[in-house]
PDB file of C-alpha atoms in Angstrom:
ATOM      1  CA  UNK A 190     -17.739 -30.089 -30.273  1.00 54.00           C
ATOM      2  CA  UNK A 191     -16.335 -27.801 -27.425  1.00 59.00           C
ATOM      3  CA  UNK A 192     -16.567 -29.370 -24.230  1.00 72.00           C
ATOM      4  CA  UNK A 193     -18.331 -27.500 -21.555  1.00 80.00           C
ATOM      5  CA  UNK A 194     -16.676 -25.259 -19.254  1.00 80.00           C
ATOM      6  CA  UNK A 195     -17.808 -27.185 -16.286  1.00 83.00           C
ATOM      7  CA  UNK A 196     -16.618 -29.784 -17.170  1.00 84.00           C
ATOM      8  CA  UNK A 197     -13.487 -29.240 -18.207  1.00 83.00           C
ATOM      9  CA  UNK A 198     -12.467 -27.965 -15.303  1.00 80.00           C
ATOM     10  CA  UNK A 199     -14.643 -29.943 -13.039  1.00 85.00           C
ATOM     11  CA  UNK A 200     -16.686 -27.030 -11.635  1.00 87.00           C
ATOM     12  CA  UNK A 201     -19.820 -27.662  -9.647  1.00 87.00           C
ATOM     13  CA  UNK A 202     -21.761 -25.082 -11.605  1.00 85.00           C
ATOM     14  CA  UNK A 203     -20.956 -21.795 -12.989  1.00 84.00           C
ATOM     15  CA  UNK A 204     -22.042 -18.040 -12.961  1.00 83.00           C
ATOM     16  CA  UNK A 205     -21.664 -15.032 -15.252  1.00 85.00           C
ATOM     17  CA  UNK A 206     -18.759 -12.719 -15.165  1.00 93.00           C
ATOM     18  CA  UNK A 207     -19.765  -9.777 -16.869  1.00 96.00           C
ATOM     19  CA  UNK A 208     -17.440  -7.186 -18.221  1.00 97.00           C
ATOM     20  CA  UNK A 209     -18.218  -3.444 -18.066  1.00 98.00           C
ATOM     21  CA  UNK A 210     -16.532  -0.032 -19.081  1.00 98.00           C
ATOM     22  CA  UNK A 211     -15.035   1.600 -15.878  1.00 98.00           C
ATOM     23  CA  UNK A 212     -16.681   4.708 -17.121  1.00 97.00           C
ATOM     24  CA  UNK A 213     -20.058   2.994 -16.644  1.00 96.00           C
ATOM     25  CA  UNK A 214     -20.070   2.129 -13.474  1.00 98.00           C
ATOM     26  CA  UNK A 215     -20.874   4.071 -10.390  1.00 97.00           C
ATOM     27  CA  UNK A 216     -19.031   4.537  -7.238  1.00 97.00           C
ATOM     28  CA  UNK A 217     -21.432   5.916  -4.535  1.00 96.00           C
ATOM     29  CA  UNK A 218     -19.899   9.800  -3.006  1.00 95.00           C
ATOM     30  CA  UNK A 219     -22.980  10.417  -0.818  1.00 93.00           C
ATOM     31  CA  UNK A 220     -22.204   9.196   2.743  1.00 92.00           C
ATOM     32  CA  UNK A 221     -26.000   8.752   3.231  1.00 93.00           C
ATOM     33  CA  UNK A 222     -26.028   6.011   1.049  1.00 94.00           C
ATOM     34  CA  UNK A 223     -25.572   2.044   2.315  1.00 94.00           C
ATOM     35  CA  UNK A 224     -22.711   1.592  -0.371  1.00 95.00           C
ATOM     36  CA  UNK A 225     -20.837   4.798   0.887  1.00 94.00           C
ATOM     37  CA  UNK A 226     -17.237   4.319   1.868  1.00 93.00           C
ATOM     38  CA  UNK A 227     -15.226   6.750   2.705  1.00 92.00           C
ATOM     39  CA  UNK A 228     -11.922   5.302   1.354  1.00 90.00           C
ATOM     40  CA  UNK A 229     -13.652   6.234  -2.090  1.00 93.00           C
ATOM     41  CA  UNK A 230     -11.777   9.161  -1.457  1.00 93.00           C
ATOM     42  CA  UNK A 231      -8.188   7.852  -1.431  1.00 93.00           C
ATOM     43  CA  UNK A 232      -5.804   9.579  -3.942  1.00 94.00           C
ATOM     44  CA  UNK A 233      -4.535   7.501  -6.929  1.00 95.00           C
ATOM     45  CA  UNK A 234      -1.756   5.014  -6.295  1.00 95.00           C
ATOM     46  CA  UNK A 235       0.626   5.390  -9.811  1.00 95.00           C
ATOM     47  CA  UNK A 236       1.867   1.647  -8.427  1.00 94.00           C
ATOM     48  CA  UNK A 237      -1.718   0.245  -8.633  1.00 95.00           C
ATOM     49  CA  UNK A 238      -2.074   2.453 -12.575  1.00 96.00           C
ATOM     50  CA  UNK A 239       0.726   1.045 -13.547  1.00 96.00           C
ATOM     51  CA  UNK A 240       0.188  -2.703 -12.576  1.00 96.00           C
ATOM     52  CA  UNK A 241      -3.339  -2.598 -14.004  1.00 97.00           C
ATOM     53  CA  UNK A 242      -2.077  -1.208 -17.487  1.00 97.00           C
ATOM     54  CA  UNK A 243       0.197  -4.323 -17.853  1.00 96.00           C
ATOM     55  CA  UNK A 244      -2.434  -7.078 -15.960  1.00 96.00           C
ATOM     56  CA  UNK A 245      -5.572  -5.223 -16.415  1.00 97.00           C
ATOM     57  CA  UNK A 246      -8.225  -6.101 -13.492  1.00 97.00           C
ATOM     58  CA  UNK A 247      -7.556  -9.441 -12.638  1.00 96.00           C
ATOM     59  CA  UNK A 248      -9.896  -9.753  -9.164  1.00 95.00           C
ATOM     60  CA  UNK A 249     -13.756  -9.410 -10.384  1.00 97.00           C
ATOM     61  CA  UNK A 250     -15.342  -6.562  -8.769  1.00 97.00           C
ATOM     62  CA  UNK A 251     -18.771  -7.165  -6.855  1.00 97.00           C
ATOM     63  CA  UNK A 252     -22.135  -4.993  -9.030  1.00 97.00           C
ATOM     64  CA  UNK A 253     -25.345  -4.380  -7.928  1.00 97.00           C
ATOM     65  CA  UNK A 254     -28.516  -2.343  -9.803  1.00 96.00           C
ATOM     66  CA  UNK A 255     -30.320   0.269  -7.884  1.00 94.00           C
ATOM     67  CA  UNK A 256     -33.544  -0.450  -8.915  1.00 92.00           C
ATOM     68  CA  UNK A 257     -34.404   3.232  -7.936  1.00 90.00           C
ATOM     69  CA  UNK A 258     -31.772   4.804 -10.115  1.00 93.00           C
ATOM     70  CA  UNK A 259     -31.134   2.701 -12.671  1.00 95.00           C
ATOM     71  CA  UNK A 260     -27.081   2.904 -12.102  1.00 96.00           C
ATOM     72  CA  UNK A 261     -24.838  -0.204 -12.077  1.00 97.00           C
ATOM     73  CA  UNK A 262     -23.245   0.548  -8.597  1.00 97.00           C
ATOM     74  CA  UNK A 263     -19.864  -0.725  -7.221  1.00 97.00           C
ATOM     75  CA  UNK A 264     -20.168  -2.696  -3.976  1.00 97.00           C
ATOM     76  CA  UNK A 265     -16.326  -4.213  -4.152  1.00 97.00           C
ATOM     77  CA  UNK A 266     -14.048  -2.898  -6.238  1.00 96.00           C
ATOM     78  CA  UNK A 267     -13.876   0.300  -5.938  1.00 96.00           C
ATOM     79  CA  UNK A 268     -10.119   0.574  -6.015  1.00 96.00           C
ATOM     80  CA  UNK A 269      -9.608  -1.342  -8.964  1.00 97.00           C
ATOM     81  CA  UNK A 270     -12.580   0.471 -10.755  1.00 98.00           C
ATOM     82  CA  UNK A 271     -10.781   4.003 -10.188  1.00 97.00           C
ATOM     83  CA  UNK A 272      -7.363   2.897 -11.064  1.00 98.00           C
ATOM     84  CA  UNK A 273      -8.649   1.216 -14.316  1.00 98.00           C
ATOM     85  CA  UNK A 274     -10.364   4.376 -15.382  1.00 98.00           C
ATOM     86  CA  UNK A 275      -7.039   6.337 -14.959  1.00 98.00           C
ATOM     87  CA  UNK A 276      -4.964   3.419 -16.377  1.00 98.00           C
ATOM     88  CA  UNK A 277      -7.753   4.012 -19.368  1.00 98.00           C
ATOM     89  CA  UNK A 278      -6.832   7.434 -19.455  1.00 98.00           C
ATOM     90  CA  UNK A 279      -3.600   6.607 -20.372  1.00 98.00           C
ATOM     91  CA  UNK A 280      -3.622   3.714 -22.857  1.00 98.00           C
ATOM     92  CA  UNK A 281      -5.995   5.667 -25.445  1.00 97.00           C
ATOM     93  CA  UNK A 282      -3.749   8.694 -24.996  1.00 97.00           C
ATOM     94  CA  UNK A 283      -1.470   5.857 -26.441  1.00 96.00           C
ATOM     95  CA  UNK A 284      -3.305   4.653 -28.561  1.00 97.00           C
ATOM     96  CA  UNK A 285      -3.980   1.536 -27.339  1.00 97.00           C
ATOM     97  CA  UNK A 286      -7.511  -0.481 -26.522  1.00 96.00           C
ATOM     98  CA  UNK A 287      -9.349   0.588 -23.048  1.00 97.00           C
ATOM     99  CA  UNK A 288      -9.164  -2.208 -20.513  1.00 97.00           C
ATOM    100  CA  UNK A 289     -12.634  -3.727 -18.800  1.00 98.00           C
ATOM    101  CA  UNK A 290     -13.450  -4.622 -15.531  1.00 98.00           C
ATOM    102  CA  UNK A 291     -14.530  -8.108 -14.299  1.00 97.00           C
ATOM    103  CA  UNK A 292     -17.789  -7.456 -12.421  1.00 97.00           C
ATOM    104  CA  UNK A 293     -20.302 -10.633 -10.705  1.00 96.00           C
ATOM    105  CA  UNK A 294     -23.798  -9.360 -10.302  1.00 96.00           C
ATOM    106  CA  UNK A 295     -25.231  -9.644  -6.990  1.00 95.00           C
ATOM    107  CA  UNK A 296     -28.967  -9.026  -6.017  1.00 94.00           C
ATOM    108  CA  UNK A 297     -30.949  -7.880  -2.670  1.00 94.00           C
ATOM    109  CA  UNK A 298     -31.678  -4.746  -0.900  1.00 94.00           C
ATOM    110  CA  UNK A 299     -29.347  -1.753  -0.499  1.00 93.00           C
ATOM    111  CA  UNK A 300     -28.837  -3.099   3.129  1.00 93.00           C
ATOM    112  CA  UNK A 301     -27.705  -6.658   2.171  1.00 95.00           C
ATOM    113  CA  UNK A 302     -25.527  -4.893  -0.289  1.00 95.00           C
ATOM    114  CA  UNK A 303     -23.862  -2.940   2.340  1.00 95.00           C
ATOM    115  CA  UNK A 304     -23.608  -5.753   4.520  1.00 95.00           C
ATOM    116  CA  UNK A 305     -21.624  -7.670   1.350  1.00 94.00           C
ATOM    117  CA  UNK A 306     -19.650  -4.630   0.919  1.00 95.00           C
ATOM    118  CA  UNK A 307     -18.250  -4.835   4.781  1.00 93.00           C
ATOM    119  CA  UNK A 308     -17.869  -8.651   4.669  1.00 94.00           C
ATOM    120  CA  UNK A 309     -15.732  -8.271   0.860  1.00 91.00           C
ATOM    121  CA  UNK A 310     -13.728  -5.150   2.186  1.00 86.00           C
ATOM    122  CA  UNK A 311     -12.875  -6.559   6.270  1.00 87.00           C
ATOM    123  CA  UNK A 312     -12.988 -10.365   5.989  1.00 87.00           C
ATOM    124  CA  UNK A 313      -9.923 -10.638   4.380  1.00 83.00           C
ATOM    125  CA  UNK A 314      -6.554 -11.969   5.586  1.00 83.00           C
ATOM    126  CA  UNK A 315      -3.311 -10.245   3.176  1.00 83.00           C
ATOM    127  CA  UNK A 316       0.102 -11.983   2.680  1.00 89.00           C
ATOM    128  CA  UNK A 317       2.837 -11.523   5.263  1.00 92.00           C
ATOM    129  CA  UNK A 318       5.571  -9.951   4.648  1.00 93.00           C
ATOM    130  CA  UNK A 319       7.721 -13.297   5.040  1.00 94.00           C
ATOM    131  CA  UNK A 320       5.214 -14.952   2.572  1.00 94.00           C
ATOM    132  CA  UNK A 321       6.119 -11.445  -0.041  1.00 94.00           C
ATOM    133  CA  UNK A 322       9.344 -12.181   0.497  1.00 95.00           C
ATOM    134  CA  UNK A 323       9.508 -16.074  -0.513  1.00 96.00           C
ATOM    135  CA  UNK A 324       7.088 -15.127  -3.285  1.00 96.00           C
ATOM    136  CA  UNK A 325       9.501 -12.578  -4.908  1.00 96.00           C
ATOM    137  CA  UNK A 326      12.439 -14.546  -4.453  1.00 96.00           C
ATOM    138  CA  UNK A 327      10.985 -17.187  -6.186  1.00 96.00           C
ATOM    139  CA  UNK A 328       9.728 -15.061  -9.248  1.00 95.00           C
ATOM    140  CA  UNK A 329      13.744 -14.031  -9.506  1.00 96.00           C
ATOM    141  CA  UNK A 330      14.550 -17.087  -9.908  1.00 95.00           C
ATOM    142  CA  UNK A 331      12.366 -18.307 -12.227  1.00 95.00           C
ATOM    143  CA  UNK A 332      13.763 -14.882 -14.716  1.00 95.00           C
ATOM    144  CA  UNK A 333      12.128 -11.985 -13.041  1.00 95.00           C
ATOM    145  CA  UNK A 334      13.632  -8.859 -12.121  1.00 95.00           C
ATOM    146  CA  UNK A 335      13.609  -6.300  -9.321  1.00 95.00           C
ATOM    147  CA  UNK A 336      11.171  -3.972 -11.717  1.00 95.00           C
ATOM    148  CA  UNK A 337       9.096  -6.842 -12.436  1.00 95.00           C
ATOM    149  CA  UNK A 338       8.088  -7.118  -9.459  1.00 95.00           C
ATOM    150  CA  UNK A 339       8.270  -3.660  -8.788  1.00 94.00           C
ATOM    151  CA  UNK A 340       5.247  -3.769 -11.507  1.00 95.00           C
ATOM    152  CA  UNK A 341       3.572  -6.989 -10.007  1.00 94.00           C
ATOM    153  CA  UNK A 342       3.397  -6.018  -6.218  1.00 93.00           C
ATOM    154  CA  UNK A 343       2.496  -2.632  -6.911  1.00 92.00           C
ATOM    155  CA  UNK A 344       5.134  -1.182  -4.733  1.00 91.00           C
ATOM    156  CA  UNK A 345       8.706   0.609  -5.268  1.00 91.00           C
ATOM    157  CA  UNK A 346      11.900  -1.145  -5.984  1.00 92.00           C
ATOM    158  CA  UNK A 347      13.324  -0.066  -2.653  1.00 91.00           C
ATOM    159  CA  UNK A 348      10.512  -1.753  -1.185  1.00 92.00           C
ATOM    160  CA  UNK A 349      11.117  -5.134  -2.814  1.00 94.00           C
ATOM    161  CA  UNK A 350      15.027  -4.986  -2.023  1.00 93.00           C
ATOM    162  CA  UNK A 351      14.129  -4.506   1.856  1.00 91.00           C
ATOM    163  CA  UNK A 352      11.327  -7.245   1.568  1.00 94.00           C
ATOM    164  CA  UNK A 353      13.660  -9.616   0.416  1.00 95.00           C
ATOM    165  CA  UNK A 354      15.775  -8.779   2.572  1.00 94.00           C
ATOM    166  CA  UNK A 355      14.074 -10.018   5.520  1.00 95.00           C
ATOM    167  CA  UNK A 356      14.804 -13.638   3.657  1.00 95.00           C
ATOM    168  CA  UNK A 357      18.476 -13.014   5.102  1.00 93.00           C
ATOM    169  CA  UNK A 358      17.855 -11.844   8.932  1.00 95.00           C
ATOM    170  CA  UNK A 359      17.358 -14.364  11.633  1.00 96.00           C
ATOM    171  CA  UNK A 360      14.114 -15.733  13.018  1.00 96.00           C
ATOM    172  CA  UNK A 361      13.984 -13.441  15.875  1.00 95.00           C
ATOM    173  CA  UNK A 362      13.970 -10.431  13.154  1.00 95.00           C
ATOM    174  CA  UNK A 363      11.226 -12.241  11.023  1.00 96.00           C
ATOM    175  CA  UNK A 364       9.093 -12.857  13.639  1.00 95.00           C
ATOM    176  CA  UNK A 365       9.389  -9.181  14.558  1.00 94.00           C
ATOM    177  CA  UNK A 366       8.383  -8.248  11.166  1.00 94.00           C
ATOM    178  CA  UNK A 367       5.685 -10.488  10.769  1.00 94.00           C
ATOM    179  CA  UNK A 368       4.153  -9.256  14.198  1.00 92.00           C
ATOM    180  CA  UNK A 369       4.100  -5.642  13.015  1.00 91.00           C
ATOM    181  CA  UNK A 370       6.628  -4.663  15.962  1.00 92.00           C
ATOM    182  CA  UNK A 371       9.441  -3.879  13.265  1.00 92.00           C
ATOM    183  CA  UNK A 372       9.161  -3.000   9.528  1.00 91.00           C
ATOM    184  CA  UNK A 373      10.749  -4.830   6.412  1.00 92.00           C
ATOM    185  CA  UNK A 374      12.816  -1.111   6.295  1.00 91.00           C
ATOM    186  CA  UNK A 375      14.477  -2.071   9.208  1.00 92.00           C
ATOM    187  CA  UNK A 376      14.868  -5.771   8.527  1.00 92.00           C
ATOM    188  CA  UNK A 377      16.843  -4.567   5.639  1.00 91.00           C
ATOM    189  CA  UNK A 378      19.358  -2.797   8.054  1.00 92.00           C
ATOM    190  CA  UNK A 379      19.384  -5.301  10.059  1.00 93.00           C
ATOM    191  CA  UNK A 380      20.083  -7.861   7.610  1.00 92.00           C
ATOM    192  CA  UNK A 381      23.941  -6.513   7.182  1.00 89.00           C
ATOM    193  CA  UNK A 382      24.481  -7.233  10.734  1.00 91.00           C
ATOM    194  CA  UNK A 383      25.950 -10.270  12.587  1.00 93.00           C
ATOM    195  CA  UNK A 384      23.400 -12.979  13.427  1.00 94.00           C
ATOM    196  CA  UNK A 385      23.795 -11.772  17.285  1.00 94.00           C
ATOM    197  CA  UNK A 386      23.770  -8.453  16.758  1.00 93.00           C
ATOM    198  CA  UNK A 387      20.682  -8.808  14.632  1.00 94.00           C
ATOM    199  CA  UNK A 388      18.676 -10.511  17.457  1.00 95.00           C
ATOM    200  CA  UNK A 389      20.147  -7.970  20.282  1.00 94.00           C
ATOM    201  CA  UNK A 390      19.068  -5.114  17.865  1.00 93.00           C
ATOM    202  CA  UNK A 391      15.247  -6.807  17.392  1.00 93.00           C
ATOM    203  CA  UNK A 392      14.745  -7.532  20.625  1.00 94.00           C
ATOM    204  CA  UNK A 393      15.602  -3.534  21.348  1.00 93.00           C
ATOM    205  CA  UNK A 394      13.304  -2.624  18.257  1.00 94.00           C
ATOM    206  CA  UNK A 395      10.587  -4.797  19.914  1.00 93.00           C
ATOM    207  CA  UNK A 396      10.564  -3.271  23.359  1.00 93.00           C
ATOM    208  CA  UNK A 397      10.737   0.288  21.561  1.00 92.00           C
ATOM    209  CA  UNK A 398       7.228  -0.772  20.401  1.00 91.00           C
ATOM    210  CA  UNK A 399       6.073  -2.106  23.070  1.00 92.00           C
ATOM    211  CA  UNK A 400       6.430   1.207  24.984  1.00 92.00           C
ATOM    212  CA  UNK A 401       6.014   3.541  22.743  1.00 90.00           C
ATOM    213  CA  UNK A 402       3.621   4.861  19.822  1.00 90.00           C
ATOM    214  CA  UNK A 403       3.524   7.656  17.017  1.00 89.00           C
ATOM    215  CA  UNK A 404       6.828  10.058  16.335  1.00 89.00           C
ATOM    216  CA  UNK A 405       8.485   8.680  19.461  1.00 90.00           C
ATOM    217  CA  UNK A 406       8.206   4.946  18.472  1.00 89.00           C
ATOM    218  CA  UNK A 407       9.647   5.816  15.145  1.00 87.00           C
ATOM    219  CA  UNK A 408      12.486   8.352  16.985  1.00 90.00           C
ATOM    220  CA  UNK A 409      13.614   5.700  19.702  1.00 90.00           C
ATOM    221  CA  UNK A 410      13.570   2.734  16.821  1.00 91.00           C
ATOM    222  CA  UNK A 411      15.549   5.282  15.051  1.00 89.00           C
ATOM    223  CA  UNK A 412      17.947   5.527  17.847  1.00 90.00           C
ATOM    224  CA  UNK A 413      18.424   1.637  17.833  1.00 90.00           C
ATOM    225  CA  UNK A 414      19.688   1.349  14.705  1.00 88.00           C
ATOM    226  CA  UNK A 415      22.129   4.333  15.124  1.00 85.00           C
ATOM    227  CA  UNK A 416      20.324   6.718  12.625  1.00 64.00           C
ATOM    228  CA  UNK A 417      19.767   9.629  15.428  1.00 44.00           C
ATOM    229  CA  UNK A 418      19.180  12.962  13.327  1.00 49.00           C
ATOM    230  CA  UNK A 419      19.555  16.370  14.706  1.00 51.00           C
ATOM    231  CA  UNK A 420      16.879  18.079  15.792  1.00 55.00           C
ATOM    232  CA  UNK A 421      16.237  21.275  13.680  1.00 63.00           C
ATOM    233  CA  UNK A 422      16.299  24.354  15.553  1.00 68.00           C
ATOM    234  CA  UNK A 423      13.165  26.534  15.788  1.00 74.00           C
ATOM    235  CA  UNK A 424      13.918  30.575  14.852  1.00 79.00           C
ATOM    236  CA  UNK A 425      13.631  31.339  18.136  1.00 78.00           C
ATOM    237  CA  UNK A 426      16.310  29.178  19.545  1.00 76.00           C
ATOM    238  CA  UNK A 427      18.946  29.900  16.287  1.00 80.00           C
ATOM    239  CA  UNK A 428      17.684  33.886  17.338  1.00 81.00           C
ATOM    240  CA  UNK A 429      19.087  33.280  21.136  1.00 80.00           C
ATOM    241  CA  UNK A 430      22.196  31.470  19.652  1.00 77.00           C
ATOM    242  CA  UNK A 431      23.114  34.679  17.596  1.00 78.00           C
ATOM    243  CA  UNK A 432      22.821  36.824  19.979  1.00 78.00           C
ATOM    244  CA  UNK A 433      26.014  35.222  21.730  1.00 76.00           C
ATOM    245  CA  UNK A 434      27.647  34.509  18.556  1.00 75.00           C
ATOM    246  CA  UNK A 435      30.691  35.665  17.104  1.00 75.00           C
ATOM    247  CA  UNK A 436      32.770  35.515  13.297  1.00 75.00           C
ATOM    248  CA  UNK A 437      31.511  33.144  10.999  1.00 75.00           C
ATOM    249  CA  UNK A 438      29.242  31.462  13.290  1.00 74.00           C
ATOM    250  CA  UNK A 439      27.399  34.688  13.463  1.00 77.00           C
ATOM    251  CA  UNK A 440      27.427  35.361   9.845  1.00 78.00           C
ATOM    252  CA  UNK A 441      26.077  31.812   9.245  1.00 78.00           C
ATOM    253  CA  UNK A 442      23.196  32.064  11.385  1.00 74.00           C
ATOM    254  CA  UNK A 443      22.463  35.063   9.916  1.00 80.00           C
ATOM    255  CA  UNK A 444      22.057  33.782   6.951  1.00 78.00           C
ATOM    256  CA  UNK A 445      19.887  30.985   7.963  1.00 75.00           C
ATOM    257  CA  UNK A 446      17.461  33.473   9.182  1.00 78.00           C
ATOM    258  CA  UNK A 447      17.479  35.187   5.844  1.00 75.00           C
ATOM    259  CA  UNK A 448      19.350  38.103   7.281  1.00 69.00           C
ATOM    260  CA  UNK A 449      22.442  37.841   5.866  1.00 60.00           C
ATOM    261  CA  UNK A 450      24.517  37.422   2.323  1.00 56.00           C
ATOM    262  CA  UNK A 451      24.944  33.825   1.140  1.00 47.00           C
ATOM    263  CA  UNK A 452      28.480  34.315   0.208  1.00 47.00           C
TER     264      UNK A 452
END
C-alpha cells in the first residue's frame, strides 16, 4: 500500500495545491479594488516566457474566491500567472500541452486578502548578487552552460558572464556590489584589472555614489572606468559651428543637418 505523503516525508500536516488554467484565473485591473496592484501592468519579460516554457510555474501562486463575483482572483502570483498564459500561447502554437499554475487557496475578507498580498509581494529578501554568482558557477561545473543559465535565471547571457565575474574581483569590489553602490556591469570591468587597481577604482565608484544620483551618477561612474562618451551636439550648436566652418568640415556638417549630399 502507498505510504502517506506525510509521512514519507515527515510533514506535520498537509494542504491542497490546486492546479488551474492561467486563462481561468483573474488578475484584478480596477485600482479600486483591495487586490489592485499596479505592477499588473508591467510589460512581458521574454526571459521570464521563456524560463516558464522549459520549468513551467514552479512557486505556487496565492487564490482567493470573491464571494461577490464568483471569480478565482490572484492575490500572489500575478507575474507568473501572465507569463504562463503567454508561455501557453506559444506551446499550443507548437503543438505542445498548455502548462498549469500551482495555486493554495486562501480564505477571509477582501481586506485580509490585500493585507496577504502586501506581506507575499514586500516581505521578501532576493539573492545577492555574490550568492548568483556562486550559484551559477556551481551549476557550470556540475555540466551547465552559459545559456542554461541564461534560461534558469531568467536573464541575458551578458548578464551571467558579468555576474560571474564578480567571483574574480577583490573583496572591496564585492562588497561594493553587494551594497548596491556598484553594479555586476562594472565588476565585470573591473575584474580585468590588477588587484590594486581594482580596489582604487571601487573605492572611486563608491564615492561617485555616494555623491551623486540619476544620469550624473551613471556619467561620473562612467568617467571612472575610462568610458567618457562625447556629448552629442544639439542642432543649434552644430548650426553655430557651420557658420565658421570651412572645406570638408563644412560639407560634413551639412550633411548632418540634412542639408547636404551624402557623398
Amino acid at each position: 500500500m502507498a505510504k502517506n505523503s506525510v509521512d514519507v516525508y515527515g510533514a506535520s500536516g498537509k494542504t491542497n495545491v490546486l492546479k488551474f488554467a492561467p486563462e481561468a484565473l483573474h488578475l484584478v485591473d480596477d485600482p479600486t479594488h483591495p487586490l489592485y496592484d499596479e505592477r499588473i501592468h508591467l510589460p512581458l519579460d521574454e526571459a521570464m516566457v521563456l524560463n516558464i516554457m522549459n520549468q513551467g510555474v514552479i512557486e505556487p501562486i496565492v487564490v482567493w474566491k470573491d464571494k461577490e463575483t464568483g471569480q478565482v482572483c490572484v492575490v500572489d502570483g500575478r507575474q507568473r500567472v501572465k507569463h504562463a498564459k503567454e508561455a501557453n500561447v506559444r506551446l499550443q502554437r507548437a503543438g505542445e500541452s498548455p502548462l498549469f499554475v500551482p495555486g493554495v487557496v486562501r480564505d477571509g475578507s477582501a481586506r485580509r486578502m490585500q493585507e496577504a498580498m502586501v506581506s507575499a509581494n514586500e516581505i521578501r529578501r532576493p539573492d545577492t548578487p555574490l550568492g548568483r554568482a556562486k550559484k551559477m558557477a556551481d551549476m557550470l561545473s556540475r555540466g551547465n552552460d552559459e545559456a542554461d543559465l541564461a534560461l534558469f535565471f531568467g536573464i541575458g547571457i551578458q548578464t551571467v558572464q558579468a555576474t560571474i565575474s564578480l567571483l574574480h574581483c577583490t573583496q572591496a569590489v564585492q562588497d561594493a556590489v553587494e551594497s548596491g553602490q556598484i553594479t555586476v556591469g562594472h565588476a565585470r570591468q573591473l575584474a580585468e584589472l590588477p588587484p590594486e587597481v581594482q580596489r582604487e577604482k571601487a573605492q572611486e565608484l563608491v564615492s561617485v555614489a555616494q555623491e551623486t544620483k540619476g544620469h550624473e551618477k551613471a556619467r561620473r561612474q562612467r568617467a571612472v572606468l575610462g568610458e567618457v562618451r562625447p556629448r552629442i551636439k544639439s542642432r543649434k550648436e552644430i548650426t553655430t559651428a557651420l557658420a565658421l566652418a570651412t572645406g570638408e568640415y563644412a560639407a560634413a556638417l551639412q550633411w548632418v543637418l540634412g542639408e547636404g549630399d551624402a557623398a
